[in-house]
Amino acid sequence: MESKIAVAVDDLTVAYNYKPVLWDIDLSIPEGVLMAIVGPNGAGKSTLIKSILGIIDPIAGSVAIYGKPYVKQRDKVAYVPQKGSVDWDFPTTALDVVMMGTYGSLGWIKRPGAKEKKRSLEALEKVGMLAFKNRQISQLSGGQQQRIFLARALVQNAAIYFMDEPFQGVDATTEIAIINILKELRKAGKTVIVVHHDLQTVPEYFDWVTFLNVKHIATGPVKDIFNDDNLTKTYGINYKVAVQQ
Amino acid sequence: MDITQYFTDYTLRTITLGTAVLGAICGMLGSFAVLRKQSLLGDAISHAALPGIAVAFLITGAKDSNVLLLGALVSGLIGVFWIRGITTKTHLKTDTALGLILSLFFGFGMLLLTYIQKQPNANQAGLDKYLFGQAATLVESDVLLMVTVTGISLLVMLLFWKEFKLLLFDKNYAMTLGFNTKFIDGLISFFIVLAIVIGLQTVGVVLMSAMLLAPAAAARQWTNRLSTMVILAAIFGAFSGVFGTAISASQNNLSTGPVIVLVAAVFVIVSFLFSPERGIIFKQIRLIKNRRDLQLKKTLYFMYDIVRDHDDISRPHAIRILNSFQGFTKKTLSKLEEKNWITIQGQNWSMTADGFETAANLYNNNIPES
Ligand SMILES: Nc1ncnc2c1ncn2[C@@H]1O[C@H](COP(=O)(O)OP(=O)(O)O)[C@@H](O)[C@H]1O
Ligand SMILES: [Mg+2]
């Protein structure tokens, strides 16, 4: 199977205050996969995504999106940050947050117009949140806030989606709604990379997986590499025993 | 002083206009400071501006307020740079950096001020007005400067509105979209420093940050829209300026700056108590009402449980069968009837279609209530 490489990470090393958080990561992600990034808390999963997106400057290494640096490929990439990274008491509405997804294509100073509004409403509809478009964002449940973030990324209409724990704090209905949207994206040929916490659902939801714990442990198809050996290497405990308890 | 005199007095009119404009720009830019969760920043900047005033005086020997304010601007900006530098280059937290810069610069400023006051120079008098402010010294050219600065910051705010909002809500996301967040951040900081500097003469170093924060904090209580918040904050700020000036003018020897800040504080108190959505009082009332509502809905749901076993939902049932249910009282029944969820016929009740639907959707959170 011959496929293009969507994301290539080469020798990436990142540290906060001299403490290495990612150590010499080499990673390549083929186009069109729905991939989970798994690893324990503090493994550097969020940091990996942030460094790929240029939010954090790495100490060493480089990242390529379809062969070019991220700054040249912004329009091909969308980002769903961890929900806790923003203040949900900010005075704004659901629709307004989703519209932010259009700001990148608008560039400086230009304001969103009717076209951008229409696209944002469509995205809200897609995540089942149209009825809440004028709600203040603090008056949304955790799952609804997560859907709003997803809609904002959908508006970006990208080729590659990075999502940091989109299932965090959502109910079962929302989880199913979100995974269905992600599967739809993959069907449309997009590459979707998701930081994921629930190991039980990895085989059901994803076709690729990356194991990460400061170092890169393995990347590949779930059916080939999602095994006790890699889980033990990543989580540092005998995974089989832990599950049986 | 009576009212007619108030409006014809030229000096007073100048001062009133000045404090109103100052209040407006502080409210406007203060909104950004509040939403950036950098409430202490204003305090640090205003204190950091003091040595600049003293140094400008020592160099030029002039009392021209524009020259002194330029000095304040420079040292205020240096303060901001250092705060940034400390937080990005060391392990220190932002509030530590703010406290450090505040006390360092203020201490140095006070030192210079006492030195200047000891000089046998007739010109020195008047510098201490920058400590607590002295609105009475405002002249037309000062007010003109305030109006100009306000106009420019209004223009910049309208131009970069979208960028400001994005940065304030989600800085990392703004970065991934390709916006230069350092530039936007710097722009906001620059205008906050500017607003503080032009207010020093009126309100003074010590109270300046209250002028920045109070109108914005009050405005946040009344709205869930950023634009409305900024406009409201500007209005609250302007009113504080006008009322404060009027009160201090009608009472001899009350200095204007502190009175303005007190009026702004009244806006804060009233807003935190009485704003309909976020205010403490209405929140409490809603809590009590919600509890009653919940009781009512519990009863309705209990009735729904009985009703849904039958094909005909409006079939009458004896009120007696509700007796085993604790939450039921005569009052709840009549309340339920008031809401058109049930009807009562003698010793029987029956459910309406409306009530049935309400009960069925009681635990469905995916329908917005309003
Ligand atoms: N801004 C920061 N400053 C300092 N340390 C950080 C910062 N962000 C994350 N870290 C540290 O880096 C490590 C990796 O964090 P993160 O990437 O958020 O992990 P994960 O997303 O896998 O839980 C953790 O030990 C965390 O404490
Ligand atoms: Mg994380």
XYZ file of C-alpha atoms and ligand atoms in Angstrom:
643
model
C 0.000 0.000 0.000
C 1.576 3.214 -1.199
C 0.433 6.301 0.640
C 1.689 9.813 1.234
C 3.130 10.862 4.557
C 0.880 13.537 6.101
C 2.973 14.324 9.166
C 6.662 13.623 9.633
C 8.423 14.321 12.929
C 12.189 14.081 12.944
C 14.423 13.910 16.038
C 12.056 16.132 18.018
C 13.199 17.034 21.522
C 11.230 19.384 23.784
C 11.896 20.586 27.318
C 10.160 22.912 29.766
C 12.691 24.578 32.020
C 15.430 22.099 31.120
C 13.299 19.089 32.000
C 12.981 16.968 28.855
C 9.359 16.199 28.075
C 9.818 14.687 24.627
C 13.018 12.898 23.820
C 14.228 12.393 20.261
C 10.874 11.586 18.680
C 10.762 10.150 15.160
C 7.299 9.648 13.808
C 5.599 9.446 10.475
C 1.883 9.407 10.015
C 0.459 8.312 6.660
C -2.370 10.202 5.032
C -5.912 9.074 5.727
C -5.503 7.328 9.064
C -7.564 7.788 12.214
C -4.832 7.557 14.801
C -4.837 7.525 18.595
C -1.919 8.831 20.630
C -1.830 6.987 23.934
C 0.407 7.241 26.964
C 0.154 7.938 30.699
C -0.505 11.396 32.169
C 2.440 13.685 31.605
C 3.780 11.499 28.789
C 4.026 14.561 26.551
C 1.043 13.883 24.285
C -0.261 17.445 24.390
C 3.282 18.748 24.076
C 3.839 16.657 20.953
C 0.790 18.157 19.272
C 1.726 21.665 20.399
C 5.225 21.305 19.001
C 3.927 19.995 15.692
C 1.642 23.040 15.502
C 4.393 25.494 16.373
C 2.877 26.541 19.707
C 6.000 25.329 21.511
C 9.526 25.741 20.190
C 11.430 22.465 20.346
C 15.071 22.319 21.478
C 15.916 20.211 18.474
C 14.307 18.451 15.555
C 11.877 19.335 12.839
C 8.322 18.748 11.725
C 6.963 18.495 8.204
C 3.346 18.611 7.074
C 3.135 17.091 3.608
C 6.852 17.665 3.229
C 6.899 21.343 4.180
C 7.244 23.240 7.478
C 4.051 23.907 9.399
C 4.122 27.664 8.812
C 3.683 27.033 5.091
C 0.882 24.507 5.603
C -1.358 26.120 8.200
C -4.405 26.037 5.965
C -4.170 22.243 5.834
C -4.256 21.765 9.591
C -6.996 22.135 12.216
C -6.621 21.927 15.995
C -8.909 20.989 18.862
C -7.125 21.977 22.088
C -7.700 20.316 25.419
C -10.995 21.649 26.763
C -9.464 22.860 30.003
C -7.019 25.130 28.191
C -9.503 28.006 27.863
C -11.725 29.965 30.213
C -15.298 28.928 29.441
C -16.606 31.909 31.376
C -15.384 34.172 28.570
C -18.189 36.495 27.410
C -19.042 34.951 24.059
C -21.535 32.619 22.389
C -21.240 29.145 20.882
C -21.572 30.488 17.349
C -18.901 33.085 17.997
C -16.413 30.440 19.117
C -17.114 28.310 16.051
C -16.626 31.376 13.828
C -13.068 31.618 15.166
C -12.347 28.650 12.941
C -12.702 30.980 9.951
C -10.266 33.601 11.276
C -7.200 31.842 9.871
C -8.434 31.946 6.288
C -9.596 35.537 6.763
C -6.203 36.747 7.937
C -5.576 40.040 9.720
C -8.255 42.685 10.261
C -10.883 41.330 7.852
C -14.100 40.430 9.669
C -16.157 37.282 9.132
C -19.152 37.881 6.872
C -22.245 36.028 5.735
C -20.253 33.259 4.074
C -18.255 32.535 7.229
C -21.416 32.615 9.323
C -23.103 30.125 7.034
C -20.166 27.722 7.260
C -20.117 28.023 11.029
C -23.841 27.300 11.298
C -23.347 24.224 9.124
C -20.595 23.006 11.429
C -22.821 23.596 14.461
C -25.554 21.597 12.789
C -23.119 18.792 12.065
C -22.184 18.427 15.732
C -25.841 18.706 16.765
C -25.471 22.080 18.446
C -27.419 24.390 16.139
C -30.134 24.946 18.734
C -27.472 26.284 21.116
C -25.835 28.751 18.769
C -26.644 31.813 20.859
C -25.899 30.233 24.222
C -23.227 31.757 26.370
C -20.457 29.161 26.420
C -20.362 28.832 30.210
C -23.953 27.622 30.068
C -23.017 24.568 28.028
C -22.274 21.155 29.483
C -18.785 19.678 29.182
C -19.838 17.497 26.279
C -21.463 20.437 24.515
C -18.330 22.532 24.939
C -16.343 19.700 23.418
C -18.732 19.630 20.438
C -18.263 23.387 19.989
C -14.494 22.935 19.829
C -14.949 20.157 17.281
C -17.238 22.382 15.186
C -14.628 25.146 15.268
C -12.056 22.734 13.832
C -14.506 21.435 11.223
C -14.995 24.994 9.966
C -11.280 25.129 9.198
C -11.925 22.499 6.537
C -8.439 21.074 6.842
C -6.703 17.949 5.601
C -5.194 17.027 8.957
C -6.976 17.293 12.314
C -5.176 17.278 15.655
C -7.440 16.732 18.642
C -6.362 16.763 22.260
C -8.634 14.512 24.330
C -11.907 15.313 22.546
C -13.678 12.653 24.631
C -12.680 14.139 27.962
C -15.684 14.658 30.216
C -18.333 13.792 27.632
C -21.330 11.506 28.039
C -21.830 8.323 26.037
C -24.115 9.949 23.460
C -21.614 12.700 22.740
C -18.763 10.203 22.541
C -20.612 8.256 19.848
C -21.557 11.451 18.016
C -17.941 12.627 18.020
C -16.422 9.320 16.928
C -18.918 9.116 14.072
C -17.798 12.527 12.861
C -14.148 11.483 13.105
C -14.861 8.338 11.098
C -16.626 10.447 8.506
C -13.563 12.669 8.248
C -11.375 9.634 7.655
C -13.775 8.393 4.998
C -13.387 11.741 3.260
C -9.641 11.090 3.099
C -8.605 13.318 6.004
C -5.955 12.419 8.526
C -7.192 12.546 12.119
C -4.819 12.399 15.091
C -6.409 12.102 18.511
C -4.925 12.081 21.994
C -6.939 9.360 23.670
C -7.242 8.108 27.219
C -9.525 5.114 27.149
C -7.435 2.120 26.094
C -10.516 -0.125 25.935
C -11.968 1.743 22.975
C -8.770 2.075 20.927
C -9.371 -1.011 18.715
C -12.986 -0.040 18.158
C -12.422 3.633 17.274
C -9.023 3.865 15.605
C -7.096 2.152 12.849
C -3.660 3.464 13.826
C -2.042 4.079 17.177
C 1.068 5.781 18.578
C 2.486 4.813 21.951
C 4.267 7.669 23.652
C 5.951 8.143 26.987
C 8.561 10.891 26.724
C 10.138 8.633 24.117
C 8.373 7.335 21.064
C 7.590 3.670 21.618
C 5.701 2.494 18.562
C 3.482 3.657 15.719
C 1.476 1.483 13.378
C -1.829 -0.169 12.563
C -3.841 -1.050 15.670
C -4.205 -4.684 14.587
C -0.429 -5.077 14.362
C 0.943 -3.188 17.333
C -1.827 -2.724 19.900
C -0.547 -5.483 22.153
C 0.494 -6.171 25.738
C 4.132 -5.726 24.913
C 3.751 -2.121 23.744
C 1.236 -1.308 26.454
C 3.634 -2.559 29.104
C 6.519 -0.596 27.601
C 4.391 2.564 27.606
C 2.633 2.322 30.931
C 5.455 0.620 32.798
C 3.222 -1.987 34.368
C 2.211 -5.412 33.244
C -0.864 -4.407 31.349
C -2.541 -7.831 31.353
C -2.379 -8.100 35.114
C -3.655 -4.567 35.550
C -6.711 -5.224 33.419
C -7.586 -8.464 35.201
C -7.815 -6.790 38.612
C -21.685 75.642 44.449
C -25.045 75.340 42.701
C -25.887 73.502 39.516
C -25.833 76.450 37.102
C -22.444 77.468 38.349
C -21.268 73.913 37.831
C -22.040 73.956 34.146
C -20.742 77.443 33.494
C -17.492 77.083 35.392
C -14.889 76.637 32.675
C -12.257 74.893 34.798
C -14.764 72.490 36.197
C -16.059 71.698 32.744
C -12.561 70.896 31.587
C -11.967 68.648 34.570
C -15.304 66.886 34.138
C -14.643 66.234 30.472
C -11.174 64.963 31.316
C -12.300 62.544 33.996
C -15.177 61.317 31.828
C -12.867 60.550 28.899
C -10.332 58.985 31.228
C -13.021 56.797 32.792
C -14.172 55.693 29.349
C -10.747 54.667 28.057
C -9.885 52.937 31.323
C -13.127 50.966 31.247
C -12.579 49.990 27.635
C -8.997 48.802 28.013
C -9.605 47.520 31.514
C -12.000 44.972 30.007
C -9.073 43.409 28.198
C -6.953 43.403 31.344
C -9.732 41.696 33.287
C -10.336 39.072 30.606
C -6.609 38.401 30.286
C -6.708 37.563 33.985
C -4.010 40.170 34.469
C -5.730 42.321 37.019
C -2.495 42.928 38.869
C -0.736 44.082 35.706
C -2.383 47.513 35.855
C -1.174 47.942 39.412
C 2.366 46.972 38.485
C 2.415 49.289 35.463
C 1.124 52.334 37.306
C 3.660 51.880 40.083
C 6.377 51.232 37.513
C 5.583 54.585 35.913
C 6.590 56.608 38.986
C 10.396 56.566 38.549
C 9.895 57.633 34.933
C 8.156 60.800 36.085
C 10.930 61.560 38.564
C 13.715 60.883 36.064
C 12.001 63.003 33.384
C 11.822 65.845 35.880
C 15.460 65.483 36.904
C 16.624 65.513 33.289
C 14.501 68.362 31.960
C 13.788 70.262 35.150
C 10.432 71.026 33.594
C 7.020 70.568 35.091
C 5.359 70.260 31.696
C 3.012 67.341 32.213
C 3.482 65.933 28.714
C 7.224 65.509 29.222
C 6.673 63.862 32.596
C 4.057 61.524 31.158
C 6.463 60.516 28.412
C 8.866 59.510 31.167
C 6.047 57.575 32.834
C 5.260 55.826 29.547
C 8.854 54.759 29.046
C 9.326 53.369 32.531
C 5.875 51.746 32.444
C 6.816 49.951 29.247
C 10.177 48.908 30.692
C 8.230 47.461 33.617
C 6.036 45.424 31.267
C 9.067 44.142 29.355
C 10.773 43.055 32.530
C 7.644 41.304 33.782
C 7.443 39.436 30.480
C 11.138 38.629 30.576
C 10.993 37.337 34.132
C 8.008 35.068 33.470
C 9.350 33.603 30.221
C 12.991 33.238 31.213
C 12.713 32.048 34.801
C 10.611 29.669 36.870
C 8.894 32.563 38.641
C 5.120 32.809 38.360
C 3.444 35.875 36.863
C 2.145 37.234 40.164
C 5.610 36.984 41.669
C 7.073 38.893 38.733
C 4.345 41.533 38.999
C 4.921 41.990 42.721
C 8.652 42.176 42.207
C 8.498 44.834 39.503
C 5.831 46.798 41.344
C 7.793 47.140 44.563
C 11.146 47.581 42.851
C 10.029 50.417 40.577
C 7.787 52.065 43.168
C 10.541 51.978 45.756
C 12.975 53.537 43.314
C 10.401 56.153 42.322
C 9.746 57.128 45.943
C 13.468 57.386 46.549
C 13.854 59.800 43.635
C 10.790 61.747 44.727
C 12.167 62.334 48.251
C 15.504 63.311 46.729
C 13.798 65.853 44.460
C 11.796 67.258 47.338
C 14.975 67.887 49.336
C 16.421 70.001 46.508
C 16.304 73.763 47.048
C 14.449 74.162 43.783
C 11.152 76.002 43.670
C 10.063 73.942 40.706
C 9.848 70.669 42.602
C 6.430 71.281 44.072
C 3.662 69.371 42.376
C 5.376 66.103 41.567
C 3.645 64.339 44.425
C 0.317 64.917 42.688
C 1.214 61.846 40.628
C 1.020 59.739 43.776
C -2.638 60.341 44.612
C -3.687 62.421 41.638
C -4.966 65.950 41.476
C -7.706 66.445 38.944
C -7.813 70.165 39.707
C -4.540 70.619 37.842
C -6.033 69.344 34.565
C -5.896 71.951 31.818
C -7.275 71.959 28.312
C -4.136 70.508 26.743
C -4.221 67.540 29.150
C -7.794 66.803 28.193
C -6.896 67.115 24.518
C -4.183 64.489 25.026
C -6.692 62.186 26.723
C -9.177 62.590 23.900
C -6.482 61.890 21.295
C -5.227 58.770 23.047
C -8.781 57.528 23.530
C -9.539 58.088 19.851
C -6.455 56.204 18.740
C -7.046 53.259 21.056
C -10.676 53.099 19.956
C -9.528 52.954 16.347
C -6.961 50.235 17.033
C -9.487 48.256 19.020
C -12.035 48.354 16.201
C -9.376 47.435 13.650
C -8.014 44.441 15.603
C -11.266 43.479 17.326
C -11.296 39.968 15.910
C -7.646 39.385 16.784
C -8.087 40.730 20.317
C -11.062 38.488 20.950
C -9.286 35.422 19.594
C -6.179 36.059 21.647
C -8.140 36.688 24.830
C -10.162 33.505 24.465
C -7.619 31.024 23.100
C -4.046 32.179 22.583
C -2.648 28.825 21.452
C -5.361 28.436 18.861
C -4.626 31.960 17.603
C -1.016 30.864 17.143
C -1.939 27.803 15.110
C -4.029 29.998 12.814
C -0.939 32.034 12.016
C -1.585 35.188 14.036
C 1.420 36.826 15.618
C 0.258 36.579 19.206
C 3.282 38.454 20.550
C 2.277 41.437 18.426
C -1.389 41.342 19.505
C -0.392 40.842 23.124
C 2.066 43.712 22.890
C -0.541 45.961 21.313
C -2.995 45.332 24.136
C -0.305 45.869 26.762
C 0.881 49.073 25.065
C -2.567 50.626 25.129
C -3.145 49.573 28.729
C 0.111 51.302 29.653
C -0.955 54.368 27.677
C -4.329 54.534 29.449
C -2.644 54.240 32.822
C -0.088 56.924 32.045
C -2.636 59.520 30.949
C -4.617 58.836 34.112
C -1.739 59.326 36.534
C -2.167 63.072 36.872
C -5.862 62.690 37.677
C -6.089 59.524 39.748
C -2.502 58.874 40.769
C -0.180 55.884 40.837
C -1.765 54.244 43.848
C -5.396 54.153 42.731
C -4.909 53.919 38.972
C -5.416 50.178 38.705
C -8.801 50.435 40.429
C -9.820 52.879 37.716
C -8.843 50.272 35.154
C -10.451 47.245 36.782
C -13.586 48.484 38.534
C -15.685 49.552 35.509
C -14.711 46.385 33.628
C -15.459 44.077 36.533
C -18.840 45.769 36.972
C -19.640 45.552 33.256
C -18.835 41.821 33.118
C -21.769 41.192 35.473
C -24.379 42.548 33.080
C -23.579 40.879 29.788
C -22.310 37.794 28.038
C -21.050 39.622 24.976
C -17.571 41.031 24.708
C -18.645 44.087 22.708
C -21.395 44.968 25.176
C -18.982 44.477 28.043
C -16.454 46.910 26.566
C -19.118 49.529 25.831
C -20.703 49.173 29.282
C -17.312 49.410 30.968
C -16.604 52.622 29.065
C -19.971 54.041 30.138
C -19.481 53.039 33.785
C -16.007 54.544 33.702
C -17.235 57.805 32.177
C -20.046 58.092 34.714
C -17.629 57.431 37.562
C -15.516 60.295 36.258
C -18.448 62.694 35.962
C -20.107 61.794 39.279
C -16.800 61.690 41.103
C -15.857 65.141 39.849
C -19.287 66.551 40.695
C -19.258 65.131 44.211
C -15.752 66.332 44.966
C -16.529 69.778 43.516
C -19.619 70.166 45.683
C -17.759 69.113 48.827
C -14.786 71.337 49.470
C -11.442 69.665 49.928
C -12.455 66.214 48.769
C -9.790 65.173 46.292
C -11.240 64.036 43.010
C -9.249 60.863 42.220
C -10.285 58.861 45.276
C -13.912 59.992 44.909
C -13.966 58.802 41.285
C -12.582 55.441 42.354
C -15.183 55.212 45.124
C -17.986 55.897 42.646
C -16.564 53.174 40.391
C -16.518 50.867 43.413
C -20.224 51.575 43.953
C -20.818 50.419 40.370
C -18.961 47.209 41.213
C -20.908 46.552 44.399
C -24.281 47.212 42.783
C -23.361 45.016 39.808
C -22.167 42.106 41.905
C -25.330 42.242 43.991
C -28.071 43.098 41.521
C -27.131 42.050 37.987
C -29.871 39.680 36.808
C -27.789 36.730 35.664
C -24.565 36.743 37.663
C -25.571 38.907 40.627
C -25.475 37.288 44.053
C -29.059 38.154 44.975
C -30.725 36.839 41.826
C -28.519 33.771 41.882
C -29.801 33.006 45.368
C -33.402 33.582 44.327
C -32.927 31.288 41.328
C -31.440 28.624 43.541
C -34.504 28.646 45.784
C -36.840 28.703 42.807
C -34.989 25.850 41.159
C -35.349 23.764 44.266
C -39.114 24.343 44.269
C -39.245 23.646 40.562
C -37.416 20.399 41.038
C -39.919 19.334 43.673
C -42.730 20.102 41.260
C -41.097 18.205 38.426
C -40.470 15.235 40.682
C -44.190 15.060 41.381
C -44.960 15.435 37.693
C -42.569 12.623 36.855
C -44.165 10.388 39.452
C -47.554 11.046 37.824
C -46.026 10.422 34.411
C -44.894 7.014 35.638
C -48.493 6.167 36.507
C -49.913 7.601 33.298
C -47.578 6.037 30.787
C -48.822 2.536 31.582
C -52.136 3.463 30.001
C -52.940 4.060 26.363
C -55.024 7.133 27.089
C -52.776 9.644 28.840
C -55.647 11.875 29.927
C -57.455 9.097 31.773
C -58.361 10.335 35.288
C -56.609 8.890 38.332
C -57.517 9.235 41.989
C -55.573 11.878 43.895
C -55.487 9.332 46.709
C -52.913 7.186 44.908
C -50.415 10.059 45.129
C -50.530 9.955 48.914
C -47.818 7.370 49.121
C -45.504 9.864 47.443
C -43.765 12.175 49.884
C -43.275 15.303 47.764
C -46.972 15.716 47.131
C -49.051 18.486 48.718
C -52.290 20.266 47.787
C -50.175 23.238 46.764
C -48.059 21.244 44.327
C -51.209 19.930 42.673
C -52.644 23.391 42.124
C -49.270 24.612 40.877
C -49.172 21.768 38.384
C -52.641 22.732 37.244
C -51.581 26.357 36.927
C -48.854 25.291 34.527
C -51.444 23.361 32.487
C -49.635 20.094 33.064
C -52.614 18.430 34.742
C -56.312 19.058 35.285
C -58.194 18.314 38.489
C -61.761 17.064 38.585
C -62.989 16.557 42.146
C -61.043 13.668 43.650
C -59.313 12.845 40.387
C -56.490 14.276 38.336
C -55.558 13.673 34.727
C -52.517 14.626 32.734
C -52.544 16.965 29.756
C -50.574 16.353 26.568
C -48.362 19.281 27.548
C -47.611 17.762 30.925
C -46.906 14.400 29.371
C -44.400 15.880 26.971
C -42.702 17.945 29.655
C -42.314 14.884 31.850
C -41.033 12.779 28.966
C -38.340 15.346 28.200
C -37.431 16.008 31.811
C -34.182 14.092 31.633
C -33.328 14.957 28.068
C -30.657 17.629 28.273
C -30.262 18.142 24.584
C -33.178 20.496 24.181
C -32.425 24.115 25.084
C -34.847 25.503 27.643
C -35.241 28.914 26.103
N 3.812 24.971 30.369
C 4.499 24.023 31.017
N 5.532 24.350 31.823
C 6.230 23.418 32.472
N 5.994 22.113 32.395
C 4.986 21.688 31.618
C 4.180 22.625 30.886
N 3.240 21.940 30.193
C 3.456 20.650 30.471
N 4.493 20.490 31.318
C 5.024 19.206 31.803
O 5.398 18.452 30.674
C 5.038 17.100 30.827
C 4.172 16.660 29.663
O 2.953 17.378 29.679
P 1.803 17.106 28.621
O 2.343 17.225 27.261
O 0.673 18.011 28.968
O 1.422 15.596 28.932
P 0.123 14.766 28.524
O -0.673 15.583 27.578
O 0.656 13.528 27.919
O -0.606 14.473 29.803
C 4.359 16.985 32.178
O 5.308 16.499 33.096
C 3.966 18.383 32.506
O 3.987 18.574 33.893
Mg -2.551 16.488 27.738
